Short mmCIF file of C-alpha atoms in Angstrom, two decimals:
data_model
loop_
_atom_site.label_atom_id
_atom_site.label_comp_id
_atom_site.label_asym_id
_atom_site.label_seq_id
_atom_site.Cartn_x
_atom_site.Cartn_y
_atom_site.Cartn_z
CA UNK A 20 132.41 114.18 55.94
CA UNK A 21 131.17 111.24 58.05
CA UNK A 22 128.74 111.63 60.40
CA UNK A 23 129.05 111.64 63.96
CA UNK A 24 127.14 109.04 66.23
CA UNK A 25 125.27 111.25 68.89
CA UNK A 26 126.33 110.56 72.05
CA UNK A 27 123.74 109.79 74.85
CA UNK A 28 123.48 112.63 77.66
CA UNK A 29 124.15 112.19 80.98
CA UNK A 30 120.39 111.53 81.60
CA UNK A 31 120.18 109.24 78.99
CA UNK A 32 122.81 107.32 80.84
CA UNK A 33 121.69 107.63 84.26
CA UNK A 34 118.82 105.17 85.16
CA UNK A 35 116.18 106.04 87.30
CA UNK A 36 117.05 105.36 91.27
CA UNK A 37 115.17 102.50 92.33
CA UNK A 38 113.27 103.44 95.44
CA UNK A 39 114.11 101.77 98.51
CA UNK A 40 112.12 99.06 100.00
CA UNK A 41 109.92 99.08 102.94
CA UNK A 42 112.31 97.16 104.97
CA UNK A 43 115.02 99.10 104.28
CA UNK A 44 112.86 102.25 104.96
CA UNK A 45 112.29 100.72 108.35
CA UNK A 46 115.64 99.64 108.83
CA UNK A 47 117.55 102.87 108.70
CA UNK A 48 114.48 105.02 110.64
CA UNK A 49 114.82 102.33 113.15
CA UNK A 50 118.55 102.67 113.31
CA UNK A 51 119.00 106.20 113.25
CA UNK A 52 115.97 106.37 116.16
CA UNK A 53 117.72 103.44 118.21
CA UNK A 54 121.02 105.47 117.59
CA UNK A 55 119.41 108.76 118.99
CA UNK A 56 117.90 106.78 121.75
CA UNK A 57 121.15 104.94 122.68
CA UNK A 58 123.27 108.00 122.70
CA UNK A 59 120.50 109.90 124.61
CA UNK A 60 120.58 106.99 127.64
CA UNK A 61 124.54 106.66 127.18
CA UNK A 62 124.63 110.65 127.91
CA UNK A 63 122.25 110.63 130.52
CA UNK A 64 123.65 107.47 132.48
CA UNK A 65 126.99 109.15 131.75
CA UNK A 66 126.03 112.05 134.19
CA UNK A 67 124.20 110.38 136.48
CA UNK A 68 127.93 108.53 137.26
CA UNK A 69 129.41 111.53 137.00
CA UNK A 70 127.48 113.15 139.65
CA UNK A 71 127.28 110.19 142.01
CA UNK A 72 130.76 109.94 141.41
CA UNK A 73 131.10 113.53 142.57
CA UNK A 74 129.03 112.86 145.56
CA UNK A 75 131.22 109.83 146.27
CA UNK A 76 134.66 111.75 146.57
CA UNK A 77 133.06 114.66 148.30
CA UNK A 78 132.30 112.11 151.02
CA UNK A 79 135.40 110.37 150.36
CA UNK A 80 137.38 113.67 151.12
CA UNK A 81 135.38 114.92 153.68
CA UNK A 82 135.87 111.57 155.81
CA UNK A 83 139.66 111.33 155.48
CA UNK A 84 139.88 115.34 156.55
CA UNK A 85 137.38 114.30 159.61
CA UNK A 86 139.50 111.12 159.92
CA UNK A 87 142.98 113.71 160.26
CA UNK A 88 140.97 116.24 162.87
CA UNK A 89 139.94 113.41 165.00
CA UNK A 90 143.52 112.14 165.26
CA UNK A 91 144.92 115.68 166.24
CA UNK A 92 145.87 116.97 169.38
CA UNK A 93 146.96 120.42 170.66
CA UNK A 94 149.11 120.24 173.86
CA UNK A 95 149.42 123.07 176.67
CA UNK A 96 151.42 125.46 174.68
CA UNK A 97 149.38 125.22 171.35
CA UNK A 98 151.58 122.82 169.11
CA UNK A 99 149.54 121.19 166.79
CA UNK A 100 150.25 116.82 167.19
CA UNK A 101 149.21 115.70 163.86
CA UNK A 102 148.76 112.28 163.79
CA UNK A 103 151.82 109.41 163.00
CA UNK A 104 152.24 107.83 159.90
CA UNK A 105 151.18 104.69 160.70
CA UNK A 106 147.64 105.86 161.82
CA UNK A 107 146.95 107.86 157.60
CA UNK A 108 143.20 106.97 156.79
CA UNK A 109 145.10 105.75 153.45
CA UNK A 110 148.32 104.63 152.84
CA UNK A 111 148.90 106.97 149.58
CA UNK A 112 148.96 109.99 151.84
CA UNK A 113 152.45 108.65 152.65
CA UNK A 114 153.36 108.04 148.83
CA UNK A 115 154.75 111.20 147.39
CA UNK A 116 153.39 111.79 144.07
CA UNK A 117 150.17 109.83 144.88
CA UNK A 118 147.30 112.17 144.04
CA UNK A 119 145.78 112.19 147.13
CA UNK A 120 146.75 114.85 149.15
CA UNK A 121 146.83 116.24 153.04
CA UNK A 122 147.41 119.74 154.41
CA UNK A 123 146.70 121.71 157.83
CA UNK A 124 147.00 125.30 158.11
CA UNK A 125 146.58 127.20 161.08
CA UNK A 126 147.42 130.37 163.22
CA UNK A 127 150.84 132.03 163.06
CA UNK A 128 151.84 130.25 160.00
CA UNK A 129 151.83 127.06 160.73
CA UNK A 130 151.18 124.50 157.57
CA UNK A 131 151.37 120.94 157.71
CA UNK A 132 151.27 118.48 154.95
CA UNK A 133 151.49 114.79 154.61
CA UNK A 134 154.17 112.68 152.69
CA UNK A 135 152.23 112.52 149.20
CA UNK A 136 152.08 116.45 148.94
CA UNK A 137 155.95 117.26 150.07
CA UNK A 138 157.49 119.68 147.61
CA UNK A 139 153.86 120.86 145.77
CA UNK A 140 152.96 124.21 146.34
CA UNK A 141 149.40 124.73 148.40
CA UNK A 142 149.76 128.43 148.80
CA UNK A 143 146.04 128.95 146.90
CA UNK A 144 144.20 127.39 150.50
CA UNK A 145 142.94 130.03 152.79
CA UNK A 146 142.10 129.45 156.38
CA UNK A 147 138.15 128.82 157.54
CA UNK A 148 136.46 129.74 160.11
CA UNK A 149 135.99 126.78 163.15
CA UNK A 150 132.67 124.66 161.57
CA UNK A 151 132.82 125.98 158.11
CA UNK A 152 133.56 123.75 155.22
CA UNK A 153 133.92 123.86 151.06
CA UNK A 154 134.33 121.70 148.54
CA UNK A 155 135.99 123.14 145.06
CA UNK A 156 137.10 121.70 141.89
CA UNK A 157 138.32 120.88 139.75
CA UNK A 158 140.50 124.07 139.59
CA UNK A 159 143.86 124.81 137.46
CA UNK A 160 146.98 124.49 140.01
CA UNK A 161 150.62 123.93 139.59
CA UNK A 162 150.29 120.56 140.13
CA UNK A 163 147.47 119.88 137.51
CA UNK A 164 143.75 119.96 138.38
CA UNK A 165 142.74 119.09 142.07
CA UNK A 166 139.35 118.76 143.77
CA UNK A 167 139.58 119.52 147.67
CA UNK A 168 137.88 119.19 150.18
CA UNK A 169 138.66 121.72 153.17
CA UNK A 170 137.09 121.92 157.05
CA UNK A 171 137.92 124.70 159.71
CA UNK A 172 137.98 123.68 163.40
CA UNK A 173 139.11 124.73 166.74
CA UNK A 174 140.84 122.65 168.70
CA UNK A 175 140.92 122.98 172.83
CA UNK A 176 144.67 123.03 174.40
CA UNK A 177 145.31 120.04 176.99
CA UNK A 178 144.06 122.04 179.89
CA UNK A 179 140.99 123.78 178.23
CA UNK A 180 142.38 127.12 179.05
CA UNK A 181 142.15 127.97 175.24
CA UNK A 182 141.30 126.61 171.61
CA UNK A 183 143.69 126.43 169.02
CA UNK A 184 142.22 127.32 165.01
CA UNK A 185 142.92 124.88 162.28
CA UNK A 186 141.85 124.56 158.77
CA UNK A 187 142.57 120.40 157.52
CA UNK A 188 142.30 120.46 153.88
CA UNK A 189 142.49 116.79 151.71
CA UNK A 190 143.09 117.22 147.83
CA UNK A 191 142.54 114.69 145.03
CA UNK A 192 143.63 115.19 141.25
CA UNK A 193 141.29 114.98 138.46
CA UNK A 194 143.16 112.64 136.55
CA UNK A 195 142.29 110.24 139.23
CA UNK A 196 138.74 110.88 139.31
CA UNK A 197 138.30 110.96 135.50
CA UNK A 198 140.05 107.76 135.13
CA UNK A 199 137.41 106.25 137.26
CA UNK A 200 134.66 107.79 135.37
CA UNK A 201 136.49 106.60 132.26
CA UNK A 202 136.74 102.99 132.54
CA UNK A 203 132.09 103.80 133.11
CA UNK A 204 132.35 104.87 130.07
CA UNK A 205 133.85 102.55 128.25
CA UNK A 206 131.97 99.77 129.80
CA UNK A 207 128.54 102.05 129.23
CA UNK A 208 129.62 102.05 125.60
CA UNK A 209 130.66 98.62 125.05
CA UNK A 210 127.20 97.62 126.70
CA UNK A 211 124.87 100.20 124.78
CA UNK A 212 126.92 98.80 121.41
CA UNK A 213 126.24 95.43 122.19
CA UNK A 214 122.35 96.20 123.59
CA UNK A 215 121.99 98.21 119.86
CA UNK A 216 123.34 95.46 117.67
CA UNK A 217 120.34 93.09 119.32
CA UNK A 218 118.30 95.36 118.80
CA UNK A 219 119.08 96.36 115.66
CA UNK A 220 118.81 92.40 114.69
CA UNK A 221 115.18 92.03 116.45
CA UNK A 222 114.39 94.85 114.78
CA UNK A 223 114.89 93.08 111.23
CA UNK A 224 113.40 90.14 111.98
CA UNK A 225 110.57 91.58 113.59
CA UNK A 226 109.93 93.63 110.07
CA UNK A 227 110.33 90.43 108.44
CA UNK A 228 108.02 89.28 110.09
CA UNK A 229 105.63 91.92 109.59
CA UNK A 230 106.06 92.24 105.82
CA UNK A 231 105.63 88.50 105.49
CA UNK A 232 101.52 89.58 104.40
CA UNK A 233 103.11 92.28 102.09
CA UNK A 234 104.69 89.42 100.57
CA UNK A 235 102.27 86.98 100.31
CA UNK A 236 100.31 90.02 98.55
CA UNK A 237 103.24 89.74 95.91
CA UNK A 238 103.57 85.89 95.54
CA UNK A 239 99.58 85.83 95.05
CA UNK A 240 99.67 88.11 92.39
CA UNK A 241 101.78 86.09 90.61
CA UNK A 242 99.92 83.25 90.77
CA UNK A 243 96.75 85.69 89.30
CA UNK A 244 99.18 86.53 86.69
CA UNK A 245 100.38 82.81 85.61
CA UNK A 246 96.58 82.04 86.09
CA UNK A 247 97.38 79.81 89.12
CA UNK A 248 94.85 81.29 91.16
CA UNK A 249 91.37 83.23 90.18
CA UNK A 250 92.14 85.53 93.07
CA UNK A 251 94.07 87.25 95.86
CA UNK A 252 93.48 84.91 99.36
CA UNK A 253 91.01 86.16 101.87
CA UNK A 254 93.36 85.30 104.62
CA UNK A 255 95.00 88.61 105.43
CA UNK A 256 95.68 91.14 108.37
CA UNK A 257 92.72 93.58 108.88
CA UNK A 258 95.56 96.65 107.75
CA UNK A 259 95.17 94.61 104.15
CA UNK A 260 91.94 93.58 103.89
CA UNK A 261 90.72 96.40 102.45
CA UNK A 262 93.61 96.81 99.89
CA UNK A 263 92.98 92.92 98.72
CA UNK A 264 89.39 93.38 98.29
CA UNK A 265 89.80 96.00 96.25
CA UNK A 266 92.12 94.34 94.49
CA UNK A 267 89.97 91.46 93.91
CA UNK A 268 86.92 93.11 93.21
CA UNK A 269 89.02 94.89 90.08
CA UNK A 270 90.83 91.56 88.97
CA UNK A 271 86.83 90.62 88.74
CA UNK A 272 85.94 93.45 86.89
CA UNK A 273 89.02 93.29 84.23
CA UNK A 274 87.73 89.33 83.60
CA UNK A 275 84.28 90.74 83.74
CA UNK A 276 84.98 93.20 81.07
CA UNK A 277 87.18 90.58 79.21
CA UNK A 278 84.27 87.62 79.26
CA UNK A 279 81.40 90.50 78.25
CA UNK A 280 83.76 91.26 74.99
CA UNK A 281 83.89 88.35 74.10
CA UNK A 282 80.34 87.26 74.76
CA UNK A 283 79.29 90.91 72.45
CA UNK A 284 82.16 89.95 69.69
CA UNK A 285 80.35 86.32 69.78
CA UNK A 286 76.54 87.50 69.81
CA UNK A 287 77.31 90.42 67.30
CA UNK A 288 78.64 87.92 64.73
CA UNK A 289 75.86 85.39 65.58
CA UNK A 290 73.33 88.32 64.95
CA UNK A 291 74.90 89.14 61.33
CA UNK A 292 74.39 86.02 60.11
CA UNK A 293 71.07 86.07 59.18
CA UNK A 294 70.92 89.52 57.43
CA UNK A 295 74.07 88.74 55.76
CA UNK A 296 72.42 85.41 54.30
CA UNK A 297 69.24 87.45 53.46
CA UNK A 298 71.18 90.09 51.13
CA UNK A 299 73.74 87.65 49.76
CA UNK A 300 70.49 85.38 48.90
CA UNK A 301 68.86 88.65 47.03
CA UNK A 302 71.50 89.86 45.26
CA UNK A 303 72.35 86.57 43.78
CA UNK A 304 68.85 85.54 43.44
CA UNK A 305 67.55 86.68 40.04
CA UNK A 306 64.46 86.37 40.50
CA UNK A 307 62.53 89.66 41.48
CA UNK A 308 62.34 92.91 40.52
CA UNK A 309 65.52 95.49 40.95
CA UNK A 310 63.05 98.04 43.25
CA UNK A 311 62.25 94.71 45.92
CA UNK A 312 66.09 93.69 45.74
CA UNK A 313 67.10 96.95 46.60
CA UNK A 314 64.45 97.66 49.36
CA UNK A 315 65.05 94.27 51.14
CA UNK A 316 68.67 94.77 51.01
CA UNK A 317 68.20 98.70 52.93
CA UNK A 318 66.08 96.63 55.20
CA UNK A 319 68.76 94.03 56.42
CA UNK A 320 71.62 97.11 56.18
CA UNK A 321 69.05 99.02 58.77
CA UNK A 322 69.03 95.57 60.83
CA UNK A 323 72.41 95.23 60.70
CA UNK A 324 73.14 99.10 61.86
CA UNK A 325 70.99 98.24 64.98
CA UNK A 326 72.35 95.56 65.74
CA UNK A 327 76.24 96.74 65.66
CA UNK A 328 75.07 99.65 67.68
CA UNK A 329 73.45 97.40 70.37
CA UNK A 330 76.30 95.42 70.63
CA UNK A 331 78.35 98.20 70.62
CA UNK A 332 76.29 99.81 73.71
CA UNK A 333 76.87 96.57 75.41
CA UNK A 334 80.24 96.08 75.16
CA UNK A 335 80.68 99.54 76.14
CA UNK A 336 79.47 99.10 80.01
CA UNK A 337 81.97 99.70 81.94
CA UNK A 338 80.72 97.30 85.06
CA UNK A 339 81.44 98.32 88.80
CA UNK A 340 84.50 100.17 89.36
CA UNK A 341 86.68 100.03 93.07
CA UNK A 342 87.54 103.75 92.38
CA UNK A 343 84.46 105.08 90.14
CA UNK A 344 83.33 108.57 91.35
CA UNK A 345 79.94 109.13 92.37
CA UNK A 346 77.70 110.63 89.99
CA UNK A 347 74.34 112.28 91.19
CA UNK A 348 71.30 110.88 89.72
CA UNK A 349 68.48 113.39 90.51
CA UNK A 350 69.96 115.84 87.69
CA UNK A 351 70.32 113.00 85.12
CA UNK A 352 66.76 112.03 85.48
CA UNK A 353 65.27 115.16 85.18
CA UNK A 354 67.38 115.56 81.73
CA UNK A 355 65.88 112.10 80.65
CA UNK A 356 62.53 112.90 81.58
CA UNK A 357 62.30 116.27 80.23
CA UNK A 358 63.49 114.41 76.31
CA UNK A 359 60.84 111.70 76.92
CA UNK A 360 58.24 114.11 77.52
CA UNK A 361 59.21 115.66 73.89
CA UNK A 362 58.96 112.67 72.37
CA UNK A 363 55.77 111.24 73.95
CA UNK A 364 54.29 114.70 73.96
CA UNK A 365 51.53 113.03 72.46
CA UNK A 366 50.47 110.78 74.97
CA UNK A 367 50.54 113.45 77.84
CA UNK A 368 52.66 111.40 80.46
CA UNK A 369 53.29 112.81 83.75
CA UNK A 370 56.65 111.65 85.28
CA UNK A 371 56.54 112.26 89.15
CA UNK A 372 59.95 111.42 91.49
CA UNK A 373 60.58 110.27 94.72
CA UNK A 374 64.83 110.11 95.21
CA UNK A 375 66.97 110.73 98.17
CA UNK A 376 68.92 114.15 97.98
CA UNK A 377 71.86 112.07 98.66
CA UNK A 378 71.31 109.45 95.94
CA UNK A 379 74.67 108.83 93.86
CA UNK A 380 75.42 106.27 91.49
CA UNK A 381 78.91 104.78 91.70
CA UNK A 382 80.06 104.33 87.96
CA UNK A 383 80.45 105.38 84.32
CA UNK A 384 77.72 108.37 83.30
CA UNK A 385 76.93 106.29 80.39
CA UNK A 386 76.21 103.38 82.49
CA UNK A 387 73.80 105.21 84.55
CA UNK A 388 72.16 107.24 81.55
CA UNK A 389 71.51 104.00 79.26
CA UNK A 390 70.23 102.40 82.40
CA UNK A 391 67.81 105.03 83.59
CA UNK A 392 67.08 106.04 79.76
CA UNK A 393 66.11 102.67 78.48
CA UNK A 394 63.75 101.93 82.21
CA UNK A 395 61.79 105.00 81.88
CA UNK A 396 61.33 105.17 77.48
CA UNK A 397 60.05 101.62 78.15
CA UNK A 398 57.69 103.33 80.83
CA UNK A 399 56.89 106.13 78.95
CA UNK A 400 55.92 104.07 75.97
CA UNK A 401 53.76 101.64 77.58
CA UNK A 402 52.06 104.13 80.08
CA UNK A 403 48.89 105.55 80.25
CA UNK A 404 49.35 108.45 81.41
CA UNK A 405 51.68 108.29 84.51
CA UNK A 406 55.50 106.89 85.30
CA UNK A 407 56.89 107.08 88.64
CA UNK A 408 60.11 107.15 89.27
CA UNK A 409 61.85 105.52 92.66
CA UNK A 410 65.67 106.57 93.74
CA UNK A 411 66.22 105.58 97.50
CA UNK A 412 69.82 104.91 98.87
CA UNK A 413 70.31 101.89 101.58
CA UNK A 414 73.27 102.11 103.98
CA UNK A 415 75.05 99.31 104.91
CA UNK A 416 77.00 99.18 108.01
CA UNK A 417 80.61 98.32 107.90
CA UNK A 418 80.88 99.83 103.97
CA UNK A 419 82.13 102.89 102.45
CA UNK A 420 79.40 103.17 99.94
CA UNK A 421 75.63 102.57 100.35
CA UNK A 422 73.78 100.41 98.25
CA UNK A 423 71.24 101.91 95.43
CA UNK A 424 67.08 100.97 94.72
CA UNK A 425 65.72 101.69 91.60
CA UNK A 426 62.61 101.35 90.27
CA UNK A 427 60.22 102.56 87.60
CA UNK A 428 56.46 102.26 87.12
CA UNK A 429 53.85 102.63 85.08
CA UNK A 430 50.07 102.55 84.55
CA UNK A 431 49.95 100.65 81.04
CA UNK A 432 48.60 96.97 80.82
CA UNK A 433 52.17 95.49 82.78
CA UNK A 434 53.68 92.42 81.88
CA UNK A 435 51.89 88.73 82.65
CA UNK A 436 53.75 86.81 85.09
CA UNK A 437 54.08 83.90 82.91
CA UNK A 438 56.05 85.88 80.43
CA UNK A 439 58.62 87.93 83.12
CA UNK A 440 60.99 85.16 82.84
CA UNK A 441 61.03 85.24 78.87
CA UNK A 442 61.26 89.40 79.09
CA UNK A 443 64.66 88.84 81.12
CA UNK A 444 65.92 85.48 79.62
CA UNK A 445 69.54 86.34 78.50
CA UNK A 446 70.77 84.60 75.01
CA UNK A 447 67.63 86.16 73.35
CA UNK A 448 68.98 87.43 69.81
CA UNK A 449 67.22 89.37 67.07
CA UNK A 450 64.24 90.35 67.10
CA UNK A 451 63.02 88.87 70.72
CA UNK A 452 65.14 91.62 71.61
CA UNK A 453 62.72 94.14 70.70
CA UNK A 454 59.03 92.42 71.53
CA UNK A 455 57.02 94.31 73.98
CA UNK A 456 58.89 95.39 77.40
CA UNK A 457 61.86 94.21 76.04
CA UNK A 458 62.89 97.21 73.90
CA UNK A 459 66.61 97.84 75.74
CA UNK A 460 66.13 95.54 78.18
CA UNK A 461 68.79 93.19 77.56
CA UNK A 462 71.08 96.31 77.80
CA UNK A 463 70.04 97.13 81.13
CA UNK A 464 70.57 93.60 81.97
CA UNK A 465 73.83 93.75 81.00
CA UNK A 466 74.38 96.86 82.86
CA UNK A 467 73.10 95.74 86.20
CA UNK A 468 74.81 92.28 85.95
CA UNK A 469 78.38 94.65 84.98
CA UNK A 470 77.60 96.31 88.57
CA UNK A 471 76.73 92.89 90.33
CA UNK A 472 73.04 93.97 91.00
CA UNK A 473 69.99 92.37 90.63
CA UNK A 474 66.84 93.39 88.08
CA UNK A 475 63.36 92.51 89.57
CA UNK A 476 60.43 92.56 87.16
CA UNK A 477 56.82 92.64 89.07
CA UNK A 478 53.70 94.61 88.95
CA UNK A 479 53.38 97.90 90.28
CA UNK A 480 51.40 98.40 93.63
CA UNK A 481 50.17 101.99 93.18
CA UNK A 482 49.86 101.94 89.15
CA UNK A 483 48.88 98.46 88.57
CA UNK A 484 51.52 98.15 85.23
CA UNK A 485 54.93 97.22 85.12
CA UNK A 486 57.48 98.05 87.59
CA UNK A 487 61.12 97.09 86.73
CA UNK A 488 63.14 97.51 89.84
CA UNK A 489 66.99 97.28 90.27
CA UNK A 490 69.48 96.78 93.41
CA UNK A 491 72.93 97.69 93.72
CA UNK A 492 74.86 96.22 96.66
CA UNK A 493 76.74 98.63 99.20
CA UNK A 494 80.42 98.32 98.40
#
């Protein structure tokens, strides 16, 4: 039977969801925010009109019910004379059907009510007392909703002989008052629309703005990565600066690291050469006895195993590192010292310390190890008798990690001044490698240059032999 293709699963098929950018991050917490904010204000301003509104026809009622008391009169025999039509604090009180409404009720059953409200049923109004007043709504009548406003007064006869009770009521619908507040509304919400698209587009170009470093960032990278530029630009908001440095300080590193394998690859086949012609030149040579051939050849083999695994140590520094952990010293030293002493057991040396509780080296653990380890078995060889030992840490304001001294004496003869500048000249192959003080020295002058530090070869002050001291830089 053929075979079936397999078919790709849904996750096979589904590609992972690109993240969404910072601007777009910004964008929609900006516009969900602004929309909160917006609505909030449109609500609030919202009731604020509605209350003032509120306020506003209370007054508004309560003046055209004063307005109808002042224009009453009672005559001798207690008829109410409510005032003529042509004297109406508003001319829809005359309109039937208006919404604004006027009605008097008073002792033995007499009710008056103006044109607007003939033929709508007021029978839910009670009488007040003279001076006492209400305001109600918006309650469910007959007619629809109403707010009203109602007033109780007594009003003297035309001789004074007696006063006459009266409660004047003025009603308004709701449909009226909402449509008022409506057309607010709609304005406040055309307005706050309007006021959130401009904002909305400052917004975006004011995070366009913003992101322009974040984008320079990018665009400079680039050029490191077409080899345009060596580096990131130093001309960057302080928020960046620290991300760029770091940034640059590990582009150094990688070409660092890059330049040192090459320069090992370059030096390690330099250093072959010579052995290589020595045991090519014996074993075709035919001259010389089989026992010499052999024993010259294990001779340039052993050179040639040291030198590999020099070169080998070299290009194995890892340099300084932006994000390297710190790794006490104080421990490490005592490890080294205690294998020295086995070694040189012989010559009795007594290794005494002096470093800071808090000293930490920022780096590879080899690093550190093949530095200390090759400073103090140069000591320890050369000594008399005694090897000090120096750790101290130096703060730097304005940077997360302090800088680092290190130095190690001894007491044995010390190095002429004439010749410190041959002990650290770099480029010195073979054998120079290994005269005198400069048994691993040009490792630990690889190391320190890896960690941008500097390697300071004087005599001791308190020993009067070599001292080899080395600075790290706070970072």
């Amino acid at each position: 039977m053929p075979s079936r293709a397999p078919t790709a699963t849904t996750n096979e098929l589904e590609s992972p969801r690109r993240p969404l950018s910072l601007a777009a991050r910004a964008a929609i917490a900006t516009g969900f925010v602004l929309a909160g904010f917006l609505g909030l204000v449109g609500l609030t301003l919202s009731q604020a009109n509605n209350e003032r509104a509120l306020s506003a026809l209370h007054d508004r009622l309560q003046n055209f019910a004063i307005a109808y008391i002042t224009n009453t009169d009672v005559n001798r025999y207690g008829n109410k004379l409510l005032p003529p039509s042509d004297t109406l604090p508003d001319p829809n009180f005359s309109r039937p059907g208006s919404g604004l409404y006027a009605v008097a009720v008073g002792e033995y059953g007499f009710h008056w009510e103006s044109a607007s409200a003939i033929g709508r049923d007021f029978s839910f109004l009670k009488p007040l007392q003279p001076g006492e007043s209400q305001f109600i709504g918006p309650i469910d009548t007959r007619m629809g909703r109403l707010y009203y406003y109602s007033y109780g007064v007594a009003l003297d006869t035309d001789d004074k002989k007696k006063s006459v009770q009266l409660t004047m009521t003025v009603a308004q619908t709701e449909a009226q008052f909402e449509g008022d507040n409506a057309v607010f509304r709609r304005t406040l919400v055309i307005w706050l629309s309007i006021l959130g698209v401009m904002l909305i587009v400052l917004q975006l170009l004011l995070l366009r703005w913003s992101l322009t470093p974040l984008r320079k960032v990018a665009s400079d990278m680039s050029r490191v990565e077409r080899g345009d530029s060596e580096q990131l630009d130093s001309q960057y908001p302080l928020e960046l600066t620290g991300l760029t440095e770091r940034i640059n300080a590990f582009i150094n590193n990688e070409r660092e690291q890059r330049t040192r394998y090459r320069h090992t690859l370059a030096d390690l086949a330099h250093s072959l050469k010579t052995p290589l012609a020595v045991i090519r030149s014996q074993l075709e040579s035919a001259a010389g006895d089989e026992p010499s051939r052999r024993n010259g050849v294990l001779v340039q083999v052993r050179r040639m195993d040291e030198l590999v695994a020099y070169q080998l140590s070299r290009a194995a520094t890892s340099g300084r590192q932006t994000f390297a952990s710190a790794v006490p010293i104080a421990g490490h030293a005592e490890d080294l010292v205690q294998s020295l002493e086995k070694v040189y057991a012989a010559k009795n040396v007594l290794c005494e310390f002096d470093i800071d509780d808090d000293a930490v080296f920022y780096g590879e653990q080899g690093d550190l190890l093949e530095l200390m380890g090759n400073l103090l078995e140069n000591a320890f060889k050369w000594a008399g008798h005694r090897v000090l030992l120096i750790v101290k840490t130096q703060p730097s304001p304005g940077r997360q990690r302090p800088g680092l001294r290190l130095s190690v004496e001894d007491d044995g003869p010390g190095i002429a001044e004439d010749k410190i500048d041959k002990v650290l000249q770099r480029g010195v192959r073979g054998d120079e490698r290994v005269q005198g003080h400069g048994i691993g020295l040009s490792i630990v002058q690889d190391i320190v240059h890896a960690y941008q530090g500097e390697l300071v070869v004087d005599r001791s002050p308190e020993f009067g032999g070599a001292r080899f001291s080395v600075k790290l830089a706070a970072s």
